PDB file of C-alpha atoms in Angstrom:
ATOM      1  CA  MET A   5      35.282 145.116  54.699  1.00 45.00           C
ATOM      2  CA  GLU A   6      33.344 142.226  56.037  1.00 43.00           C
ATOM      3  CA  GLU A   7      34.331 140.846  59.876  1.00 42.00           C
ATOM      4  CA  GLU A   8      35.915 137.012  60.118  1.00 41.00           C
ATOM      5  CA  GLU A   9      33.803 134.922  61.077  1.00 40.00           C
ATOM      6  CA  GLU A  10      34.588 132.397  63.529  1.00 37.00           C
ATOM      7  CA  GLU A  11      35.696 128.860  63.486  1.00 36.00           C
ATOM      8  CA  GLU A  12      35.286 126.102  66.790  1.00 35.00           C
ATOM      9  CA  VAL A  13      37.620 123.341  67.623  1.00 32.00           C
ATOM     10  CA  GLY A  14      35.783 121.414  70.752  1.00 31.00           C
ATOM     11  CA  ALA A  15      37.452 119.215  73.547  1.00 34.00           C
ATOM     12  CA  SER A  16      35.511 116.249  74.699  1.00 32.00           C
ATOM     13  CA  LEU A  17      35.932 117.116  78.993  1.00 35.00           C
ATOM     14  CA  PRO A  18      32.990 116.604  81.096  1.00 39.00           C
ATOM     15  CA  ASP A  19      30.411 119.119  81.763  1.00 43.00           C
ATOM     16  CA  ASP A  20      29.132 120.020  85.265  1.00 44.00           C
ATOM     17  CA  ASP A  21      26.482 117.480  85.305  1.00 45.00           C
ATOM     18  CA  GLY A  22      28.673 115.106  85.074  1.00 43.00           C
ATOM     19  CA  SER A  23      28.096 114.069  81.107  1.00 41.00           C
ATOM     20  CA  ARG A  24      30.888 114.039  78.680  1.00 38.00           C
ATOM     21  CA  GLY A  25      29.915 116.989  76.699  1.00 37.00           C
ATOM     22  CA  VAL A  26      32.018 119.679  74.229  1.00 32.00           C
ATOM     23  CA  ARG A  27      33.632 122.224  75.627  1.00 35.00           C
ATOM     24  CA  SER A  28      34.140 125.177  72.399  1.00 32.00           C
ATOM     25  CA  THR A  29      36.586 127.324  72.282  1.00 33.00           C
ATOM     26  CA  PRO A  30      37.240 129.991  69.317  1.00 35.00           C
ATOM     27  CA  LEU A  31      40.444 130.255  67.300  1.00 34.00           C
ATOM     28  CA  ALA A  32      39.315 133.653  64.832  1.00 39.00           C
ATOM     29  CA  GLY A  33      40.149 133.456  60.850  1.00 44.00           C
ATOM     30  CA  THR A  34      43.594 132.076  59.154  1.00 44.00           C
ATOM     31  CA  ALA A  35      45.700 132.317  62.547  1.00 46.00           C
ATOM     32  CA  GLY A  36      42.500 130.267  63.993  1.00 45.00           C
ATOM     33  CA  ALA A  37      42.445 127.325  61.318  1.00 49.00           C
ATOM     34  CA  ALA A  38      46.614 127.927  61.123  1.00 49.00           C
ATOM     35  CA  ALA A  39      47.500 126.655  64.583  1.00 45.00           C
ATOM     36  CA  GLU A  40      44.767 123.958  64.468  1.00 51.00           C
ATOM     37  CA  ALA A  41      46.790 122.863  61.269  1.00 54.00           C
ATOM     38  CA  SER A  42      50.063 122.665  63.016  1.00 56.00           C
ATOM     39  CA  GLY A  43      47.886 121.168  66.708  1.00 58.00           C
ATOM     40  CA  GLN A  44      49.393 124.375  68.847  1.00 64.00           C
ATOM     41  CA  LEU A  45      45.800 124.545  70.495  1.00 66.00           C
ATOM     42  CA  GLU A  46      45.386 124.489  73.960  1.00 67.00           C
ATOM     43  CA  PRO A  47      46.196 121.023  74.971  1.00 70.00           C
ATOM     44  CA  ALA A  48      43.490 119.341  76.820  1.00 77.00           C
ATOM     45  CA  GLU A  49      42.982 119.325  80.908  1.00 82.00           C
ATOM     46  CA  ALA A  50      45.107 116.051  81.993  1.00 87.00           C
ATOM     47  CA  PRO A  51      42.708 112.909  82.691  1.00 86.00           C
ATOM     48  CA  PRO A  52      41.886 112.092  87.397  1.00 91.00           C
ATOM     49  CA  PRO A  53      44.613 110.035  88.819  1.00 93.00           C
ATOM     50  CA  PRO A  54      43.455 106.444  88.646  1.00 94.00           C
ATOM     51  CA  LEU A  55      40.329 105.190  91.275  1.00 96.00           C
ATOM     52  CA  ARG A  56      40.199 101.693  92.381  1.00 96.00           C
ATOM     53  CA  ILE A  57      36.203 100.971  93.161  1.00 96.00           C
ATOM     54  CA  VAL A  58      36.708  97.801  95.011  1.00 95.00           C
ATOM     55  CA  ALA A  59      32.397  95.948  94.201  1.00 95.00           C
ATOM     56  CA  ILE A  60      30.336  93.495  96.137  1.00 95.00           C
ATOM     57  CA  SER A  61      26.678  91.994  96.312  1.00 94.00           C
ATOM     58  CA  ASP A  62      23.751  90.520  97.504  1.00 93.00           C
ATOM     59  CA  THR A  63      25.633  89.763 100.931  1.00 94.00           C
ATOM     60  CA  HIS A  64      22.370  89.290 102.389  1.00 94.00           C
ATOM     61  CA  GLY A  65      23.190  89.111 105.367  1.00 93.00           C
ATOM     62  CA  LEU A  66      26.926  87.072 105.319  1.00 92.00           C
ATOM     63  CA  GLU A  67      29.015  89.541 104.295  1.00 94.00           C
ATOM     64  CA  ASP A  68      31.459  88.444 107.237  1.00 90.00           C
ATOM     65  CA  HIS A  69      31.855  85.351 105.017  1.00 88.00           C
ATOM     66  CA  LEU A  70      33.684  87.272 102.341  1.00 88.00           C
ATOM     67  CA  THR A  71      36.949  88.069 105.077  1.00 87.00           C
ATOM     68  CA  ALA A  72      37.041  85.469 107.760  1.00 82.00           C
ATOM     69  CA  GLU A  73      39.393  83.773 107.608  1.00 75.00           C
ATOM     70  CA  GLY A  74      39.894  80.365 105.600  1.00 67.00           C
ATOM     71  CA  ALA A  75      36.896  82.285 103.374  1.00 64.00           C
ATOM     72  CA  PRO A  76      37.630  81.972  99.604  1.00 59.00           C
ATOM     73  CA  ALA A  77      39.988  83.349  96.853  1.00 54.00           C
ATOM     74  CA  PRO A  78      40.409  86.704  96.268  1.00 53.00           C
ATOM     75  CA  TRP A  79      39.154  87.692  99.227  1.00 47.00           C
ATOM     76  CA  TYR A  80      42.111  86.465 101.575  1.00 46.00           C
ATOM     77  CA  LEU A  81      44.562  87.983  99.472  1.00 46.00           C
ATOM     78  CA  THR A  82      48.127  89.406 100.191  1.00 43.00           C
ATOM     79  CA  ASP A  83      49.174  92.830 100.376  1.00 45.00           C
ATOM     80  CA  GLY A  84      51.638  94.832  98.969  1.00 43.00           C
ATOM     81  CA  ASP A  85      54.655  93.753  97.585  1.00 38.00           C
ATOM     82  CA  GLY A  86      56.559  92.946 100.360  1.00 34.00           C
ATOM     83  CA  GLY A  87      55.819  95.321 102.634  1.00 34.00           C
ATOM     84  CA  GLY A  88      52.201  94.746 103.189  1.00 36.00           C
ATOM     85  CA  ASP A  89      51.361  98.050 102.821  1.00 39.00           C
ATOM     86  CA  GLY A  90      48.363  97.494 100.060  1.00 37.00           C
ATOM     87  CA  SER A  91      49.887  99.588  97.344  1.00 37.00           C
ATOM     88  CA  GLY A  92      50.231  96.053  94.806  1.00 36.00           C
ATOM     89  CA  GLY A  93      53.237  93.268  93.973  1.00 37.00           C
ATOM     90  CA  ASP A  94      53.125  89.734  93.898  1.00 40.00           C
ATOM     91  CA  GLY A  95      55.353  89.802  96.526  1.00 37.00           C
ATOM     92  CA  GLY A  96      54.571  88.157  99.960  1.00 40.00           C
ATOM     93  CA  GLY A  97      52.053  90.940 101.617  1.00 40.00           C
ATOM     94  CA  GLU A  98      51.751  90.686 105.330  1.00 44.00           C
ATOM     95  CA  VAL A  99      48.154  89.393 105.267  1.00 46.00           C
ATOM     96  CA  ARG A 100      44.371  90.369 106.172  1.00 47.00           C
ATOM     97  CA  PRO A 101      41.519  87.740 106.227  1.00 56.00           C
ATOM     98  CA  ALA A 102      39.667  90.410 107.791  1.00 71.00           C
ATOM     99  CA  GLN A 103      39.232  92.967 105.496  1.00 85.00           C
ATOM    100  CA  LEU A 104      38.391  92.940 102.078  1.00 90.00           C
ATOM    101  CA  PRO A 105      41.398  94.308  99.002  1.00 89.00           C
ATOM    102  CA  THR A 106      41.983  98.446  99.339  1.00 91.00           C
ATOM    103  CA  GLY A 107      40.908 100.533  97.202  1.00 95.00           C
ATOM    104  CA  ASP A 108      39.577 104.072  97.338  1.00 97.00           C
ATOM    105  CA  VAL A 109      36.185 103.737  96.903  1.00 97.00           C
ATOM    106  CA  LEU A 110      33.958 100.702  98.042  1.00 97.00           C
ATOM    107  CA  ILE A 111      30.251 100.143  96.301  1.00 98.00           C
ATOM    108  CA  HIS A 112      27.856  97.379  97.691  1.00 97.00           C
ATOM    109  CA  LEU A 113      26.028  96.896  94.957  1.00 96.00           C
ATOM    110  CA  GLY A 114      22.355  96.479  96.778  1.00 95.00           C
ATOM    111  CA  ASP A 115      20.678  93.504  98.921  1.00 94.00           C
ATOM    112  CA  TYR A 116      22.909  93.820 101.733  1.00 96.00           C
ATOM    113  CA  SER A 117      19.996  93.410 104.158  1.00 95.00           C
ATOM    114  CA  VAL A 118      18.042  89.710 104.918  1.00 93.00           C
ATOM    115  CA  ASP A 119      14.326  88.253 105.084  1.00 90.00           C
ATOM    116  CA  GLY A 120      12.341  88.364 108.215  1.00 89.00           C
ATOM    117  CA  PRO A 121      10.813  90.706 110.872  1.00 91.00           C
ATOM    118  CA  ARG A 122      11.780  93.774 111.043  1.00 91.00           C
ATOM    119  CA  LYS A 123      14.023  93.441 113.872  1.00 92.00           C
ATOM    120  CA  GLY A 124      15.995  90.966 112.160  1.00 91.00           C
ATOM    121  CA  LYS A 125      16.387  93.790 110.106  1.00 93.00           C
ATOM    122  CA  GLU A 126      17.883  96.136 111.401  1.00 95.00           C
ATOM    123  CA  GLU A 127      19.748  94.085 114.172  1.00 95.00           C
ATOM    124  CA  ALA A 128      20.911  92.675 110.304  1.00 94.00           C
ATOM    125  CA  ARG A 129      21.692  96.046 109.069  1.00 97.00           C
ATOM    126  CA  ALA A 130      23.711  97.506 112.290  1.00 97.00           C
ATOM    127  CA  ARG A 131      25.753  94.315 112.288  1.00 96.00           C
ATOM    128  CA  PHE A 132      27.082  95.621 108.081  1.00 97.00           C
ATOM    129  CA  ASP A 133      27.514  98.954 109.010  1.00 97.00           C
ATOM    130  CA  ARG A 134      30.036  97.916 111.751  1.00 96.00           C
ATOM    131  CA  TRP A 135      31.096  95.247 109.087  1.00 96.00           C
ATOM    132  CA  LEU A 136      31.760  98.197 106.631  1.00 97.00           C
ATOM    133  CA  ALA A 137      33.963 100.548 108.819  1.00 96.00           C
ATOM    134  CA  GLU A 138      35.681  97.524 109.548  1.00 94.00           C
ATOM    135  CA  GLN A 139      36.983  97.452 105.606  1.00 95.00           C
ATOM    136  CA  PRO A 140      39.624 100.287 104.596  1.00 94.00           C
ATOM    137  CA  HIS A 141      38.112 102.816 102.184  1.00 96.00           C
ATOM    138  CA  PRO A 142      38.135 105.515 102.578  1.00 97.00           C
ATOM    139  CA  THR A 143      34.352 106.521 100.434  1.00 97.00           C
ATOM    140  CA  LYS A 144      31.742 103.709 101.086  1.00 98.00           C
ATOM    141  CA  ILE A 145      28.661 103.581  99.380  1.00 98.00           C
ATOM    142  CA  VAL A 146      25.958 101.683  98.915  1.00 98.00           C
ATOM    143  CA  LEU A 147      23.132 101.139  96.401  1.00 98.00           C
ATOM    144  CA  ARG A 148      19.413  99.786  97.280  1.00 96.00           C
ATOM    145  CA  GLY A 149      18.824  96.152  96.443  1.00 94.00           C
ATOM    146  CA  ASN A 150      15.122  95.229  95.856  1.00 91.00           C
ATOM    147  CA  HIS A 151      15.625  93.634  99.588  1.00 92.00           C
ATOM    148  CA  ASP A 152      17.134  96.222 101.409  1.00 95.00           C
ATOM    149  CA  PRO A 153      14.614  99.334 102.531  1.00 94.00           C
ATOM    150  CA  TYR A 154      13.280 102.371 101.863  1.00 93.00           C
ATOM    151  CA  LEU A 155      14.893 104.513 104.056  1.00 94.00           C
ATOM    152  CA  ALA A 156      17.748 103.208 105.527  1.00 96.00           C
ATOM    153  CA  GLU A 157      21.799 104.949 107.711  1.00 96.00           C
ATOM    154  CA  PHE A 158      24.661 103.902 108.303  1.00 98.00           C
ATOM    155  CA  PRO A 159      26.460 105.958 110.848  1.00 97.00           C
ATOM    156  CA  SER A 160      29.398 103.578 112.029  1.00 97.00           C
ATOM    157  CA  SER A 161      31.168 103.533 108.405  1.00 97.00           C
ATOM    158  CA  GLY A 162      29.231 107.067 107.768  1.00 97.00           C
ATOM    159  CA  ALA A 163      27.789 105.089 103.594  1.00 98.00           C
ATOM    160  CA  VAL A 164      26.745 106.861 102.104  1.00 97.00           C
ATOM    161  CA  TYR A 165      23.228 105.165 100.736  1.00 98.00           C
ATOM    162  CA  VAL A 166      21.502 105.615  97.446  1.00 97.00           C
ATOM    163  CA  GLN A 167      17.939 105.072  96.911  1.00 95.00           C
ATOM    164  CA  LYS A 168      17.902 106.484  93.062  1.00 93.00           C
ATOM    165  CA  PRO A 169      19.508 107.157  90.278  1.00 94.00           C
ATOM    166  CA  THR A 170      22.394 109.604  90.858  1.00 95.00           C
ATOM    167  CA  THR A 171      25.453 110.610  90.159  1.00 96.00           C
ATOM    168  CA  LEU A 172      28.315 110.527  92.649  1.00 96.00           C
ATOM    169  CA  ALA A 173      31.747 113.055  91.926  1.00 96.00           C
ATOM    170  CA  VAL A 174      34.585 110.867  93.346  1.00 96.00           C
ATOM    171  CA  GLY A 175      38.704 111.175  93.476  1.00 94.00           C
ATOM    172  CA  GLY A 176      37.817 113.518  89.995  1.00 94.00           C
ATOM    173  CA  TRP A 177      35.349 110.872  88.694  1.00 96.00           C
ATOM    174  CA  ASN A 178      31.617 110.939  88.152  1.00 96.00           C
ATOM    175  CA  LEU A 179      30.515 107.846  89.789  1.00 97.00           C
ATOM    176  CA  SER A 180      26.516 106.776  87.651  1.00 96.00           C
ATOM    177  CA  LEU A 181      24.876 105.062  90.421  1.00 96.00           C
ATOM    178  CA  VAL A 182      21.423 103.187  89.941  1.00 94.00           C
ATOM    179  CA  PRO A 183      19.452 101.136  92.696  1.00 95.00           C
ATOM    180  CA  TYR A 184      16.703  98.709  92.420  1.00 93.00           C
ATOM    181  CA  MET A 185      13.364 101.482  91.813  1.00 87.00           C
ATOM    182  CA  ARG A 186      10.414  99.722  91.892  1.00 81.00           C
ATOM    183  CA  HIS A 187       7.821 101.873  89.778  1.00 75.00           C
ATOM    184  CA  GLY A 188       8.513 103.742  86.819  1.00 68.00           C
ATOM    185  CA  ASN A 189      11.675 103.819  83.761  1.00 76.00           C
ATOM    186  CA  HIS A 190      14.063 106.876  85.107  1.00 79.00           C
ATOM    187  CA  PRO A 191      16.567 107.730  83.317  1.00 83.00           C
ATOM    188  CA  LEU A 192      20.260 107.264  83.349  1.00 84.00           C
ATOM    189  CA  PRO A 193      22.324 109.156  84.798  1.00 91.00           C
ATOM    190  CA  GLY A 194      25.793 110.586  83.231  1.00 90.00           C
ATOM    191  CA  GLY A 195      29.242 109.734  84.504  1.00 93.00           C
ATOM    192  CA  ASP A 196      32.385 107.367  83.664  1.00 94.00           C
ATOM    193  CA  VAL A 197      31.526 105.173  86.208  1.00 94.00           C
ATOM    194  CA  LEU A 198      27.999 102.738  85.423  1.00 93.00           C
ATOM    195  CA  ALA A 199      27.578 100.950  88.768  1.00 94.00           C
ATOM    196  CA  THR A 200      23.484  99.332  89.772  1.00 92.00           C
ATOM    197  CA  HIS A 201      21.457  96.585  91.439  1.00 91.00           C
ATOM    198  CA  VAL A 202      20.282  95.533  87.911  1.00 81.00           C
ATOM    199  CA  PRO A 203      21.668  94.316  85.018  1.00 75.00           C
ATOM    200  CA  PRO A 204      20.597  96.698  80.927  1.00 71.00           C
ATOM    201  CA  ARG A 205      16.843  94.952  79.859  1.00 71.00           C
ATOM    202  CA  ALA A 206      17.194  91.637  78.256  1.00 71.00           C
ATOM    203  CA  ILE A 207      21.643  90.996  79.138  1.00 70.00           C
ATOM    204  CA  LEU A 208      21.722  88.773  82.200  1.00 68.00           C
ATOM    205  CA  ASP A 209      18.267  90.028  83.298  1.00 68.00           C
ATOM    206  CA  ARG A 210      16.659  86.454  82.985  1.00 72.00           C
ATOM    207  CA  CYS A 211      15.020  84.793  85.596  1.00 70.00           C
ATOM    208  CA  LEU A 212      14.852  81.185  86.516  1.00 72.00           C
ATOM    209  CA  SER A 213      11.534  80.886  84.954  1.00 78.00           C
ATOM    210  CA  GLY A 214      12.548  82.117  81.464  1.00 74.00           C
ATOM    211  CA  GLU A 215      10.580  85.778  81.422  1.00 73.00           C
ATOM    212  CA  LEU A 216      12.976  88.629  81.557  1.00 62.00           C
TER     213      LEU A 216
END
């Protein structure tokens, strides 16, 4: 008696490495075909809860201008639904000019630093770190930009400094993080959200000279 062959039904789910792969579930013979036809398959895993990301870039030592009193919209925002709790809504909540909009993750996409002598750069890094610490986001990420040093630490804010392409898992989501890299073609890390200091080649990637 010949054995019945198994057929597989794949559901698109995240692999362990953060990429989107196919996890297969074997269904035996006619029973599996009947279950597939009736739609009585196991439900797919529920997606992770929404992740609110606040992204800024190229502050070059002027990050405090984003949160100073009288800063331009959209940074001078009204919080919440009338209670100032940062939960969203359009009511007349409390105004907090000293902070960026609330969220789960704050990503600085590169070029926090200033040009000049080493001492000035270190002072700018320390000021930036203190400013980051004042922001309400539980997770803070800084990508290296082309004006930023390869090594940097942010002890006050606890921000993660990304120096090479990597994937970081936050709240059930995989963030694909690509900082400035001086040399070489590096594979794009897998993820649900791409954050990068540099644009894709030939897409918003033209210098003032017209060159790519």
